[in-house]
Amino acid sequence: MNISIAEAKAKLSELVSRAEAGEEIVLTRHGKVAARLVPPAVAEPLPRIGALKGKIWIADDFDELGPEWDEYVK
Protein backbone atom coordinates (compact mmCIF):
# COMPACT_ATOMS: atom_id res chain seq x y z
CA MET A 1 0.00 0.00 0.00
CA ASN A 2 1.34 3.45 -0.94
CA ILE A 3 0.26 6.48 1.05
CA SER A 4 1.55 10.04 1.21
CA ILE A 5 3.20 11.23 4.39
CA ALA A 6 0.60 13.97 4.73
CA GLU A 7 -2.21 11.40 4.67
CA ALA A 8 -0.26 9.03 6.91
CA LYS A 9 -0.11 11.67 9.65
CA ALA A 10 -3.87 11.51 9.99
CA LYS A 11 -4.01 7.69 9.83
CA LEU A 12 -0.85 6.67 11.68
CA SER A 13 -2.60 4.50 14.26
CA GLU A 14 -4.48 2.61 11.56
CA LEU A 15 -1.33 2.19 9.46
CA VAL A 16 0.64 0.82 12.40
CA SER A 17 -2.14 -1.69 13.09
CA ARG A 18 -2.06 -2.80 9.47
CA ALA A 19 1.72 -3.18 9.58
CA GLU A 20 1.44 -5.24 12.78
CA ALA A 21 -1.03 -7.48 10.93
CA GLY A 22 1.58 -8.18 8.27
CA GLU A 23 1.03 -5.49 5.64
CA GLU A 24 3.86 -3.35 4.28
CA ILE A 25 3.01 0.35 4.05
CA VAL A 26 5.06 2.58 1.73
CA LEU A 27 5.15 6.24 2.70
CA THR A 28 5.72 8.63 -0.17
CA ARG A 29 6.71 12.27 -0.46
CA HIS A 30 5.95 13.97 -3.77
CA GLY A 31 5.33 10.55 -5.32
CA LYS A 32 8.71 9.11 -4.29
CA VAL A 33 9.30 6.46 -1.65
CA ALA A 34 10.38 8.09 1.61
CA ALA A 35 9.94 5.27 4.13
CA ARG A 36 8.31 1.91 4.77
CA LEU A 37 6.27 0.62 7.67
CA VAL A 38 6.90 -3.10 7.82
CA PRO A 39 5.66 -5.87 10.10
CA PRO A 40 7.91 -6.58 13.08
CA ALA A 41 10.46 -9.31 12.50
CA VAL A 42 9.39 -12.60 13.97
CA ALA A 43 12.29 -14.34 15.63
CA GLU A 44 12.10 -18.09 15.30
CA PRO A 45 12.46 -19.62 18.75
CA LEU A 46 15.51 -21.79 19.13
CA PRO A 47 14.83 -25.41 19.89
CA ARG A 48 15.88 -26.03 23.48
CA ILE A 49 15.36 -29.67 24.39
CA GLY A 50 17.62 -31.88 22.35
CA ALA A 51 19.03 -28.97 20.33
CA LEU A 52 22.61 -30.15 20.81
CA LYS A 53 21.95 -33.88 20.59
CA GLY A 54 24.83 -35.53 18.76
CA LYS A 55 26.92 -32.36 18.86
CA ILE A 56 28.37 -32.71 22.36
CA TRP A 57 30.50 -35.58 23.53
CA ILE A 58 31.64 -36.22 27.11
CA ALA A 59 34.54 -38.57 27.72
CA ASP A 60 33.88 -41.72 29.77
CA ASP A 61 36.53 -40.65 32.29
CA PHE A 62 35.21 -37.09 32.58
CA ASP A 63 34.73 -37.23 36.35
CA GLU A 64 37.90 -39.20 37.16
CA LEU A 65 40.77 -37.25 38.69
CA GLY A 66 44.36 -37.98 37.76
CA PRO A 67 47.06 -38.96 40.26
CA GLU A 68 48.12 -35.31 40.63
CA TRP A 69 44.94 -34.72 42.66
CA ASP A 70 45.55 -37.53 45.19
CA GLU A 71 46.93 -35.26 47.92
CA TYR A 72 43.89 -32.92 47.67
CA VAL A 73 41.12 -35.51 47.83
CA LYS A 74 42.32 -37.61 50.78
Short mmCIF file of C-alpha atoms in Angstrom, two decimals, residues 65-74:
data_model
loop_
_atom_site.label_atom_id
_atom_site.label_comp_id
_atom_site.label_asym_id
_atom_site.label_seq_id
_atom_site.Cartn_x
_atom_site.Cartn_y
_atom_site.Cartn_z
CA LEU A 65 40.77 -37.25 38.69
CA GLY A 66 44.36 -37.98 37.76
CA PRO A 67 47.06 -38.96 40.26
CA GLU A 68 48.12 -35.31 40.63
CA TRP A 69 44.94 -34.72 42.66
CA ASP A 70 45.55 -37.53 45.19
CA GLU A 71 46.93 -35.26 47.92
CA TYR A 72 43.89 -32.92 47.67
CA VAL A 73 41.12 -35.51 47.83
CA LYS A 74 42.32 -37.61 50.78
#
